Amino acid sequence: MAETPKTASLTIDGKTFELPVLTPTLGPDVIDIRKLYAQANVFTYDPGFTSTAACDSAITYIDGDAGILLHRGYPIDQLAEKSHFLEVCFLLLYGELPTADQIEDFEYRVTNHTMIHEQMHNFFRGFRRDAHPMATMVGVVGAMSAFYHDSTDIADPWQREVASIRLVAKMPTIAAMAYKYSIGQPFVYPRNDLDYASNFLRMCFSVPAEEYVVNPILSRAMDRIFTLHADHEQNASTSTVRLASSSGANPFACIAAGIACLWGPAHGGANQACLEMLREIGSVDRIPEFIDRAKDKNDPFRLMGFGHRVYKNFDPRAKVMKQSADEVLELLGIENNPTLQVAKELEKRALEDPYFVEKKLYPNVDFYSGIILDAMGFPTSMFTPIFALARTVGWISQWKEQISDPQLKIGRPRQLYQGVTQRDYIDVENR
Ligand code: ACO
């Protein structure tokens, strides 16, 4: 016997409306309110989208209460342990883990798009040397639409594919160039015999004056950081990409919008803010003072790297990141790093504090990533560009999914208008 479709009833001023209830493969049911305004002349109110599903998606699933993150069904800890970033890129973009032939072909295609148009070097040189690398990245990625006209037609599946590969391939080159430019060193061209993470490290840290050999331990740690940041379903930057794309904007413009959104300290900028905070705390004995400040309603200070809109439990990425921080610092012989000591003690004390326990505030992915990146030699200003580099594949996967959806509509939220009602214009002499 066929199941009766679920519905929800909404009664307004004595009149009842039946709303369809959609059932996902995982997660809570979703009330379909698309026809509500037409039928009942009301809007729903949900600033910050705390209870609103804005799209269908089959890419990433998060259970924030259980601390679960799945990409195409695979748990993030298994991917971080057993897979590597380009394989995860393939998984996100195409839905399945690749066969040996498929990954070889994918790696070949990505590797052969790592260089950027030579004229873009001049574009970089237009920025001030002291520009934040994120500022440079927003500009340069947006400018890709001016350099790659042959992959901006979103109606053409082949151009969409080329744009996707270009973005995944060129983002490390662009991020490394933004860094090199900011420190006044020459740009380093990509090397196609290196894997994705090693190539990025080399483009950041090698100089023409001497040979640079990539440390495989650091390259593995870098790859894991990329994997842990690859996608996170409908977060602020991904939703920004989707909203930009809903108007039919080209992929490079959409990804530039995502980078801009990621930059904020409440989102991708938290890794930079977190390391700066840990350094400001400086020693374990100052932790109580900062915990008190984070709890004080009259002080805007928050513990950076703590709390998450969706996770009300451990961020599963933070667990892997913490383990990675231990490994990297030990291998580099700096396990007594004072910032790591402060981070571990701060985490322990916050998790024992009723304020953080009651509000379900746990460390997020950014709590430990900065410590690893710092140990690798990156300045704090590069933390968010590295996040943007890694998240690009998530944005692109979500963008591809969205524009192939026949239900695609331009994103257009409504509002609860609280301004003055209609009034007549007053001539200046009478005001
Ligand atoms: N330190 C102290 N208190 C906090 C923190 C924190 N880090 N985070 C949340 N709270 C408190 C808030 O003051 C609020 O208290 P109240 O209910 O008494 O007013 C309560 O917890 C809920 O906080 P909201 O801001 O309403 O929660 P929201 O889901 O909107 O915010 C966010 C999530 C933005 C991540 C927040 O926890 C935060 O600002 N954290 C620090 C920044 C950070 O680490 N961001 C990275 C997020 S992960 C990522 O983007 C990769």
CSV table of C-alpha atoms and ligand atoms in Angstrom, one decimal:
chain,number,residue,atom,x,y,z
A,1,MET,CA,0.0,0.0,0.0
A,2,ALA,CA,1.4,3.4,-1.0
A,3,GLU,CA,2.3,5.6,2.0
A,4,THR,CA,0.1,8.7,2.4
A,5,PRO,CA,2.2,11.8,1.8
A,6,LYS,CA,3.0,13.7,5.0
A,7,THR,CA,1.5,17.1,5.5
A,8,ALA,CA,1.7,19.9,8.1
A,9,SER,CA,-1.2,22.1,9.0
A,10,LEU,CA,-0.9,25.8,9.6
A,11,THR,CA,-3.9,27.7,11.0
A,12,ILE,CA,-4.0,31.5,10.5
A,13,ASP,CA,-7.0,33.5,11.7
A,14,GLY,CA,-9.0,30.3,11.9
A,15,LYS,CA,-8.2,29.2,8.3
A,16,THR,CA,-6.1,26.0,8.0
A,17,PHE,CA,-3.6,25.4,5.2
A,18,GLU,CA,-2.1,22.0,4.4
A,19,LEU,CA,1.6,22.1,3.6
A,20,PRO,CA,3.5,19.2,2.0
A,21,VAL,CA,6.3,17.7,4.1
A,22,LEU,CA,9.3,16.5,2.2
A,23,THR,CA,11.4,13.6,3.6
A,24,PRO,CA,15.2,13.6,3.1
A,25,THR,CA,17.4,10.5,2.9
A,26,LEU,CA,19.0,11.8,6.2
A,27,GLY,CA,18.0,14.5,8.6
A,28,PRO,CA,14.8,16.2,9.7
A,29,ASP,CA,11.7,16.5,7.5
A,30,VAL,CA,11.3,19.7,5.6
A,31,ILE,CA,8.0,21.6,5.3
A,32,ASP,CA,7.4,22.8,1.8
A,33,ILE,CA,6.2,26.4,2.0
A,34,ARG,CA,6.7,27.4,-1.6
A,35,LYS,CA,3.0,28.0,-2.2
A,36,LEU,CA,2.3,29.6,1.2
A,37,TYR,CA,2.5,33.2,0.2
A,38,ALA,CA,0.2,32.6,-2.8
A,39,GLN,CA,-2.3,30.7,-0.7
A,40,ALA,CA,-2.2,32.4,2.7
A,41,ASN,CA,-0.6,35.9,1.9
A,42,VAL,CA,2.0,35.4,4.6
A,43,PHE,CA,5.8,35.1,4.6
A,44,THR,CA,7.9,33.0,7.0
A,45,TYR,CA,10.5,34.8,9.1
A,46,ASP,CA,13.9,33.2,9.6
A,47,PRO,CA,16.9,35.6,9.6
A,48,GLY,CA,20.1,33.8,9.4
A,49,PHE,CA,18.3,30.8,7.9
A,50,THR,CA,18.4,28.8,11.2
A,51,SER,CA,15.4,26.6,10.1
A,52,THR,CA,15.2,27.1,6.4
A,53,ALA,CA,16.3,24.7,3.7
A,54,ALA,CA,17.1,26.7,0.6
A,55,CYS,CA,17.8,23.9,-1.8
A,56,ASP,CA,17.9,20.2,-2.5
A,57,SER,CA,21.4,18.7,-2.3
A,58,ALA,CA,23.1,15.3,-2.5
A,59,ILE,CA,26.7,16.4,-1.8
A,60,THR,CA,27.3,16.8,1.9
A,61,TYR,CA,25.3,15.9,5.0
A,62,ILE,CA,25.9,17.2,8.6
A,63,ASP,CA,24.3,16.0,11.8
A,64,GLY,CA,25.3,18.8,14.1
A,65,ASP,CA,24.1,17.1,17.3
A,66,ALA,CA,25.9,13.9,16.6
A,67,GLY,CA,29.0,15.5,15.2
A,68,ILE,CA,28.7,13.7,11.9
A,69,LEU,CA,30.0,15.0,8.5
A,70,LEU,CA,29.5,12.9,5.4
A,71,HIS,CA,30.6,13.7,1.8
A,72,ARG,CA,28.5,11.7,-0.7
A,73,GLY,CA,27.8,9.4,2.3
A,74,TYR,CA,31.5,8.8,3.3
A,75,PRO,CA,32.5,10.0,6.9
A,76,ILE,CA,35.0,12.8,6.9
A,77,ASP,CA,37.4,10.9,9.3
A,78,GLN,CA,37.6,8.0,6.9
A,79,LEU,CA,38.3,10.4,4.0
A,80,ALA,CA,40.9,12.3,6.0
A,81,GLU,CA,42.6,9.0,7.0
A,82,LYS,CA,42.4,6.9,3.8
A,83,SER,CA,41.8,9.3,0.9
A,84,HIS,CA,43.5,12.4,-0.5
A,85,PHE,CA,42.4,15.8,-1.6
A,86,LEU,CA,42.1,15.2,-5.3
A,87,GLU,CA,40.2,12.0,-4.8
A,88,VAL,CA,37.8,13.9,-2.4
A,89,CYS,CA,37.5,16.6,-5.2
A,90,PHE,CA,36.4,13.9,-7.6
A,91,LEU,CA,33.9,12.5,-5.1
A,92,LEU,CA,32.4,15.9,-4.5
A,93,LEU,CA,32.2,16.9,-8.1
A,94,TYR,CA,31.0,13.6,-9.6
A,95,GLY,CA,29.3,11.8,-6.8
A,96,GLU,CA,31.3,8.6,-6.5
A,97,LEU,CA,34.9,7.6,-5.6
A,98,PRO,CA,36.9,7.3,-8.7
A,99,THR,CA,38.3,4.1,-10.2
A,100,ALA,CA,42.1,4.0,-10.7
A,101,ASP,CA,41.7,5.1,-14.3
A,102,GLN,CA,39.3,7.9,-13.4
A,103,ILE,CA,41.6,9.4,-10.8
A,104,GLU,CA,44.6,9.2,-13.1
A,105,ASP,CA,42.6,11.1,-15.8
A,106,PHE,CA,41.3,13.6,-13.2
A,107,GLU,CA,44.7,14.3,-11.8
A,108,TYR,CA,46.1,14.7,-15.3
A,109,ARG,CA,43.4,17.3,-16.2
A,110,VAL,CA,43.9,19.3,-12.9
A,111,THR,CA,47.7,19.2,-13.2
A,112,ASN,CA,47.5,20.5,-16.8
A,113,HIS,CA,45.5,23.6,-15.8
A,114,THR,CA,47.7,24.8,-12.9
A,115,MET,CA,49.3,27.7,-14.8
A,116,ILE,CA,47.4,31.0,-15.1
A,117,HIS,CA,47.2,33.2,-18.1
A,118,GLU,CA,50.5,35.1,-18.3
A,119,GLN,CA,48.8,38.4,-18.5
A,120,MET,CA,47.2,37.8,-15.1
A,121,HIS,CA,50.7,38.4,-13.6
A,122,ASN,CA,50.3,42.0,-14.6
A,123,PHE,CA,46.9,42.1,-13.0
A,124,PHE,CA,48.5,40.9,-9.7
A,125,ARG,CA,51.0,43.7,-9.9
A,126,GLY,CA,48.2,46.3,-9.8
A,127,PHE,CA,47.6,45.5,-6.1
A,128,ARG,CA,49.4,47.2,-3.3
A,129,ARG,CA,52.2,45.1,-1.8
A,130,ASP,CA,50.6,45.2,1.6
A,131,ALA,CA,47.2,44.1,0.4
A,132,HIS,CA,45.7,41.2,2.4
A,133,PRO,CA,46.1,38.0,0.3
A,134,MET,CA,42.3,37.5,0.6
A,135,ALA,CA,41.7,41.0,-1.0
A,136,THR,CA,44.0,39.9,-3.9
A,137,MET,CA,42.2,36.6,-4.3
A,138,VAL,CA,38.7,38.1,-4.4
A,139,GLY,CA,40.0,40.4,-7.2
A,140,VAL,CA,42.0,37.8,-9.1
A,141,VAL,CA,39.4,35.1,-9.1
A,142,GLY,CA,36.7,37.5,-10.2
A,143,ALA,CA,39.0,38.6,-13.0
A,144,MET,CA,39.3,35.1,-14.2
A,145,SER,CA,36.0,35.8,-16.0
A,146,ALA,CA,37.9,38.3,-18.1
A,147,PHE,CA,40.7,35.9,-18.9
A,148,TYR,CA,38.8,32.6,-19.6
A,149,HIS,CA,35.9,33.6,-21.8
A,150,ASP,CA,35.8,30.1,-23.2
A,151,SER,CA,34.4,28.7,-19.9
A,152,THR,CA,31.8,31.3,-18.8
A,153,ASP,CA,28.8,30.0,-20.7
A,154,ILE,CA,26.9,28.2,-18.0
A,155,ALA,CA,24.4,26.7,-20.4
A,156,ASP,CA,27.2,24.6,-22.0
A,157,PRO,CA,28.1,21.5,-20.0
A,158,TRP,CA,31.6,21.3,-21.5
A,159,GLN,CA,32.3,24.9,-20.5
A,160,ARG,CA,31.0,24.2,-17.0
A,161,GLU,CA,33.4,21.2,-16.7
A,162,VAL,CA,36.4,23.2,-17.9
A,163,ALA,CA,35.6,26.1,-15.5
A,164,SER,CA,35.4,23.6,-12.6
A,165,ILE,CA,38.7,22.0,-13.5
A,166,ARG,CA,40.3,25.4,-14.0
A,167,LEU,CA,39.2,26.7,-10.6
A,168,VAL,CA,40.4,23.6,-8.7
A,169,ALA,CA,43.7,23.6,-10.6
A,170,LYS,CA,44.5,27.3,-10.5
A,171,MET,CA,43.4,28.2,-7.0
A,172,PRO,CA,46.7,27.0,-5.4
A,173,THR,CA,48.7,29.0,-8.0
A,174,ILE,CA,46.6,32.1,-7.3
A,175,ALA,CA,46.8,31.7,-3.5
A,176,ALA,CA,50.6,31.2,-3.7
A,177,MET,CA,51.0,34.2,-6.0
A,178,ALA,CA,49.0,36.4,-3.6
A,179,TYR,CA,51.4,35.3,-0.9
A,180,LYS,CA,54.6,35.8,-2.9
A,181,TYR,CA,53.4,39.2,-4.0
A,182,SER,CA,52.6,40.3,-0.4
A,183,ILE,CA,56.2,39.4,0.7
A,184,GLY,CA,57.9,40.9,-2.4
A,185,GLN,CA,59.3,37.6,-3.7
A,186,PRO,CA,59.1,36.4,-7.4
A,187,PHE,CA,56.1,34.3,-8.4
A,188,VAL,CA,56.9,30.6,-8.6
A,189,TYR,CA,55.4,28.6,-11.5
A,190,PRO,CA,53.6,25.3,-10.7
A,191,ARG,CA,55.5,22.0,-11.3
A,192,ASN,CA,53.4,19.3,-12.8
A,193,ASP,CA,55.5,16.4,-11.4
A,194,LEU,CA,54.4,17.3,-7.9
A,195,ASP,CA,51.2,16.3,-6.2
A,196,TYR,CA,48.6,19.0,-5.5
A,197,ALA,CA,49.7,19.8,-1.9
A,198,SER,CA,53.5,19.6,-2.6
A,199,ASN,CA,53.1,21.8,-5.6
A,200,PHE,CA,51.3,24.4,-3.4
A,201,LEU,CA,54.0,24.3,-0.7
A,202,ARG,CA,56.7,24.7,-3.3
A,203,MET,CA,55.0,27.7,-4.9
A,204,CYS,CA,54.7,29.3,-1.5
A,205,PHE,CA,58.1,28.6,-0.1
A,206,SER,CA,60.7,28.1,-2.9
A,207,VAL,CA,62.8,30.9,-4.2
A,208,PRO,CA,64.9,31.0,-7.4
A,209,ALA,CA,68.1,31.3,-5.4
A,210,GLU,CA,68.0,27.8,-4.0
A,211,GLU,CA,66.5,24.3,-4.4
A,212,TYR,CA,63.4,23.6,-2.3
A,213,VAL,CA,62.6,20.0,-1.4
A,214,VAL,CA,59.0,19.4,-0.1
A,215,ASN,CA,58.9,17.6,3.2
A,216,PRO,CA,56.4,14.7,2.6
A,217,ILE,CA,55.1,14.9,6.2
A,218,LEU,CA,54.2,18.6,5.6
A,219,SER,CA,52.7,17.8,2.3
A,220,ARG,CA,50.5,15.1,3.8
A,221,ALA,CA,49.4,17.5,6.5
A,222,MET,CA,48.6,20.2,3.9
A,223,ASP,CA,46.6,17.7,1.9
A,224,ARG,CA,44.7,16.7,5.0
A,225,ILE,CA,43.9,20.4,5.8
A,226,PHE,CA,42.6,20.7,2.2
A,227,THR,CA,40.5,17.6,2.6
A,228,LEU,CA,39.0,18.8,5.9
A,229,HIS,CA,37.9,22.1,4.4
A,230,ALA,CA,36.7,20.8,1.0
A,231,ASP,CA,32.9,21.2,1.6
A,232,HIS,CA,30.5,21.9,4.4
A,233,GLU,CA,27.0,22.0,2.8
A,234,GLN,CA,25.0,25.3,2.9
A,235,ASN,CA,27.3,27.5,5.0
A,236,ALA,CA,27.4,31.3,4.5
A,237,SER,CA,30.0,31.3,1.7
A,238,THR,CA,28.4,28.3,-0.2
A,239,SER,CA,25.0,30.0,0.1
A,240,THR,CA,26.6,33.1,-1.2
A,241,VAL,CA,27.9,31.2,-4.2
A,242,ARG,CA,24.5,29.7,-4.8
A,243,LEU,CA,22.7,33.0,-4.5
A,244,ALA,CA,25.1,34.7,-6.9
A,245,SER,CA,24.8,31.8,-9.3
A,246,SER,CA,21.0,31.8,-9.2
A,247,SER,CA,21.0,34.9,-11.4
A,248,GLY,CA,23.0,33.1,-14.0
A,249,ALA,CA,26.4,34.8,-13.1
A,250,ASN,CA,29.5,33.1,-14.5
A,251,PRO,CA,31.4,30.6,-12.2
A,252,PHE,CA,34.4,32.8,-11.6
A,253,ALA,CA,32.2,35.7,-10.4
A,254,CYS,CA,30.3,33.3,-8.2
A,255,ILE,CA,33.4,31.9,-6.6
A,256,ALA,CA,34.8,35.4,-6.0
A,257,ALA,CA,31.6,36.1,-4.1
A,258,GLY,CA,32.1,33.0,-2.0
A,259,ILE,CA,35.7,34.1,-1.2
A,260,ALA,CA,34.4,37.5,-0.1
A,261,CYS,CA,31.9,35.9,2.3
A,262,LEU,CA,34.5,33.4,3.6
A,263,TRP,CA,36.8,36.3,4.6
A,264,GLY,CA,34.7,37.3,7.6
A,265,PRO,CA,35.9,36.4,11.1
A,266,ALA,CA,32.7,34.6,11.9
A,267,HIS,CA,33.4,32.2,9.0
A,268,GLY,CA,36.7,31.4,7.3
A,269,GLY,CA,38.5,34.3,8.9
A,270,ALA,CA,38.2,32.6,12.3
A,271,ASN,CA,41.4,30.6,11.8
A,272,GLN,CA,43.5,33.8,11.5
A,273,ALA,CA,41.6,35.3,14.4
A,274,CYS,CA,42.0,32.1,16.5
A,275,LEU,CA,45.8,32.0,16.2
A,276,GLU,CA,46.0,35.7,17.0
A,277,MET,CA,43.9,35.1,20.1
A,278,LEU,CA,46.0,32.1,21.2
A,279,ARG,CA,49.1,34.2,20.8
A,280,GLU,CA,47.5,37.1,22.7
A,281,ILE,CA,46.6,34.8,25.6
A,282,GLY,CA,50.3,33.7,25.4
A,283,SER,CA,50.5,31.5,28.5
A,284,VAL,CA,48.3,29.1,30.3
A,285,ASP,CA,47.9,31.3,33.4
A,286,ARG,CA,46.1,33.9,31.4
A,287,ILE,CA,43.4,31.5,30.2
A,288,PRO,CA,40.8,32.2,33.0
A,289,GLU,CA,40.9,36.0,32.2
A,290,PHE,CA,40.0,35.2,28.5
A,291,ILE,CA,37.3,32.7,29.4
A,292,ASP,CA,35.8,35.3,31.8
A,293,ARG,CA,35.8,37.8,28.9
A,294,ALA,CA,34.2,35.4,26.5
A,295,LYS,CA,31.4,34.8,29.1
A,296,ASP,CA,30.9,38.5,29.8
A,297,LYS,CA,27.8,39.8,28.0
A,298,ASN,CA,29.2,43.4,28.0
A,299,ASP,CA,32.4,42.3,26.3
A,300,PRO,CA,32.2,41.6,22.6
A,301,PHE,CA,35.1,39.2,22.8
A,302,ARG,CA,34.4,35.6,21.8
A,303,LEU,CA,36.6,32.5,22.0
A,304,MET,CA,37.6,32.2,18.3
A,305,GLY,CA,37.6,28.7,17.0
A,306,PHE,CA,34.8,27.8,19.4
A,307,GLY,CA,31.1,27.4,18.6
A,308,HIS,CA,29.4,26.6,15.3
A,309,ARG,CA,26.0,27.3,13.8
A,310,VAL,CA,25.4,23.6,13.1
A,311,TYR,CA,27.6,21.6,15.4
A,312,LYS,CA,26.3,21.4,18.9
A,313,ASN,CA,28.9,18.7,19.6
A,314,PHE,CA,32.5,18.2,18.6
A,315,ASP,CA,33.2,19.4,15.0
A,316,PRO,CA,34.5,16.0,13.6
A,317,ARG,CA,37.0,18.0,11.6
A,318,ALA,CA,38.5,19.5,14.8
A,319,LYS,CA,39.2,16.0,16.1
A,320,VAL,CA,41.3,15.1,13.0
A,321,MET,CA,42.9,18.5,13.0
A,322,LYS,CA,44.0,18.2,16.7
A,323,GLN,CA,45.6,14.9,15.9
A,324,SER,CA,47.3,16.4,12.9
A,325,ALA,CA,48.6,19.3,14.9
A,326,ASP,CA,50.2,16.8,17.4
A,327,GLU,CA,51.8,14.8,14.6
A,328,VAL,CA,53.1,17.8,12.6
A,329,LEU,CA,54.6,19.6,15.7
A,330,GLU,CA,56.2,16.4,16.9
A,331,LEU,CA,57.7,15.6,13.5
A,332,LEU,CA,59.0,19.2,13.3
A,333,GLY,CA,60.4,18.8,16.8
A,334,ILE,CA,58.3,21.6,18.3
A,335,GLU,CA,55.8,19.7,20.4
A,336,ASN,CA,56.4,22.1,23.2
A,337,ASN,CA,55.1,24.9,21.1
A,338,PRO,CA,53.5,27.4,23.6
A,339,THR,CA,50.6,28.2,21.4
A,340,LEU,CA,49.6,24.5,21.2
A,341,GLN,CA,49.9,24.2,25.0
A,342,VAL,CA,47.6,27.2,25.4
A,343,ALA,CA,45.1,25.8,22.8
A,344,LYS,CA,44.9,22.4,24.5
A,345,GLU,CA,44.5,23.9,28.0
A,346,LEU,CA,42.0,26.4,26.7
A,347,GLU,CA,39.9,23.7,25.1
A,348,LYS,CA,40.0,21.6,28.3
A,349,ARG,CA,39.0,24.4,30.5
A,350,ALA,CA,36.2,25.7,28.2
A,351,LEU,CA,34.8,22.1,27.9
A,352,GLU,CA,34.6,21.9,31.7
A,353,ASP,CA,33.0,25.4,32.0
A,354,PRO,CA,29.1,25.4,32.5
A,355,TYR,CA,28.8,28.4,30.1
A,356,PHE,CA,30.3,26.5,27.2
A,357,VAL,CA,28.7,23.2,28.2
A,358,GLU,CA,25.2,24.7,28.4
A,359,LYS,CA,25.5,26.5,25.1
A,360,LYS,CA,27.1,23.4,23.5
A,361,LEU,CA,30.1,25.4,22.3
A,362,TYR,CA,32.9,23.0,21.1
A,363,PRO,CA,36.1,23.6,19.2
A,364,ASN,CA,35.5,24.0,15.4
A,365,VAL,CA,37.8,23.2,12.5
A,366,ASP,CA,39.6,26.4,12.9
A,367,PHE,CA,40.8,25.9,16.5
A,368,TYR,CA,43.8,23.8,15.6
A,369,SER,CA,44.3,24.5,11.8
A,370,GLY,CA,46.2,27.7,12.5
A,371,ILE,CA,48.7,26.0,14.7
A,372,ILE,CA,49.6,23.6,12.0
A,373,LEU,CA,49.8,26.3,9.3
A,374,ASP,CA,51.9,28.5,11.6
A,375,ALA,CA,54.3,25.5,12.2
A,376,MET,CA,54.6,25.1,8.4
A,377,GLY,CA,55.7,28.6,8.1
A,378,PHE,CA,52.6,30.4,6.8
A,379,PRO,CA,51.8,33.9,8.2
A,380,THR,CA,48.3,34.3,9.7
A,381,SER,CA,47.2,36.3,6.6
A,382,MET,CA,47.5,33.1,4.5
A,383,PHE,CA,45.2,31.0,6.7
A,384,THR,CA,41.9,32.1,5.1
A,385,PRO,CA,43.3,32.0,1.5
A,386,ILE,CA,44.2,28.4,2.2
A,387,PHE,CA,40.7,27.7,3.4
A,388,ALA,CA,39.4,29.4,0.2
A,389,LEU,CA,41.6,27.3,-1.9
A,390,ALA,CA,40.3,24.1,-0.3
A,391,ARG,CA,36.7,25.1,-0.2
A,392,THR,CA,36.7,26.0,-4.0
A,393,VAL,CA,35.8,22.4,-4.9
A,394,GLY,CA,32.9,22.5,-2.5
A,395,TRP,CA,31.6,25.7,-3.9
A,396,ILE,CA,32.0,24.4,-7.5
A,397,SER,CA,30.3,21.1,-6.7
A,398,GLN,CA,27.4,23.0,-5.2
A,399,TRP,CA,27.3,25.4,-8.1
A,400,LYS,CA,27.3,22.6,-10.7
A,401,GLU,CA,24.5,20.8,-8.7
A,402,GLN,CA,22.5,24.0,-8.6
A,403,ILE,CA,22.6,25.0,-12.2
A,404,SER,CA,21.7,21.5,-13.4
A,405,ASP,CA,18.6,21.6,-11.2
A,406,PRO,CA,15.5,22.1,-13.4
A,407,GLN,CA,13.8,23.8,-10.4
A,408,LEU,CA,16.4,26.6,-10.4
A,409,LYS,CA,14.9,30.0,-9.5
A,410,ILE,CA,16.7,33.2,-8.8
A,411,GLY,CA,17.2,33.6,-5.0
A,412,ARG,CA,15.0,36.3,-3.7
A,413,PRO,CA,14.4,36.4,0.1
A,414,ARG,CA,11.5,38.4,1.5
A,415,GLN,CA,11.5,40.7,4.5
A,416,LEU,CA,9.6,41.8,7.5
A,417,TYR,CA,9.3,45.5,6.7
A,418,GLN,CA,9.8,47.7,9.9
A,419,GLY,CA,10.2,51.1,8.2
A,420,VAL,CA,7.8,54.1,8.1
A,421,THR,CA,4.5,53.6,6.2
A,422,GLN,CA,3.8,55.7,3.0
A,423,ARG,CA,4.0,59.4,3.5
A,424,ASP,CA,4.0,62.5,1.2
A,425,TYR,CA,7.2,64.3,0.1
A,426,ILE,CA,7.9,67.5,2.0
A,427,ASP,CA,9.6,70.4,0.2
A,428,VAL,CA,13.0,71.3,1.6
A,429,GLU,CA,11.9,74.7,3.0
A,430,ASN,CA,9.2,73.0,5.1
A,431,ARG,CA,11.4,70.4,6.8
B,1,ACO,N1,32.6,32.5,22.6
B,1,ACO,C1,31.7,32.8,23.6
B,1,ACO,N2,30.4,32.8,23.4
B,1,ACO,C2,29.9,32.3,22.3
B,1,ACO,C3,30.8,31.8,21.2
B,1,ACO,C4,32.1,31.9,21.4
B,1,ACO,N3,33.0,31.5,20.5
B,1,ACO,N4,30.0,31.4,20.2
B,1,ACO,C5,28.7,31.5,20.6
B,1,ACO,N5,28.7,32.1,21.8
B,1,ACO,C6,27.4,32.3,22.6
B,1,ACO,C7,26.8,33.6,22.1
B,1,ACO,O1,27.2,34.7,22.9
B,1,ACO,C8,25.3,33.3,22.4
B,1,ACO,O2,25.0,33.5,23.7
B,1,ACO,P1,23.6,34.0,24.2
B,1,ACO,O3,22.6,32.9,23.8
B,1,ACO,O4,23.7,34.1,25.7
B,1,ACO,O5,23.3,35.3,23.5
B,1,ACO,C9,25.2,31.8,22.1
B,1,ACO,O6,26.5,31.3,22.3
B,1,ACO,C10,24.8,31.4,20.7
B,1,ACO,O7,25.6,32.2,19.8
B,1,ACO,P2,25.2,32.7,18.3
B,1,ACO,O8,26.1,33.7,17.9
B,1,ACO,O9,23.7,33.0,18.4
B,1,ACO,O10,25.3,31.3,17.5
B,1,ACO,P3,25.4,31.2,16.0
B,1,ACO,O11,25.0,29.9,15.6
B,1,ACO,O12,24.7,32.4,15.3
B,1,ACO,O13,27.0,31.5,15.7
B,1,ACO,C11,29.3,31.2,15.3
B,1,ACO,C12,27.9,30.5,15.4
B,1,ACO,C13,29.2,32.5,14.4
B,1,ACO,C14,30.3,30.3,14.7
B,1,ACO,C15,29.7,31.6,16.8
B,1,ACO,O14,29.8,30.4,17.6
B,1,ACO,C16,31.1,32.4,16.8
B,1,ACO,O15,31.1,33.6,16.6
B,1,ACO,N6,32.2,31.6,17.0
B,1,ACO,C17,33.5,32.2,17.0
B,1,ACO,C18,34.0,32.4,15.5
B,1,ACO,C19,34.4,31.1,14.9
B,1,ACO,O16,35.1,30.3,15.4
B,1,ACO,N7,33.9,30.9,13.6
B,1,ACO,C20,34.2,29.8,12.8
B,1,ACO,C21,33.0,29.0,12.5
B,1,ACO,S1,33.5,27.5,11.7
B,1,ACO,C22,33.8,28.0,10.1
B,1,ACO,O17,33.3,28.9,9.6
B,1,ACO,C23,34.7,27.2,9.4
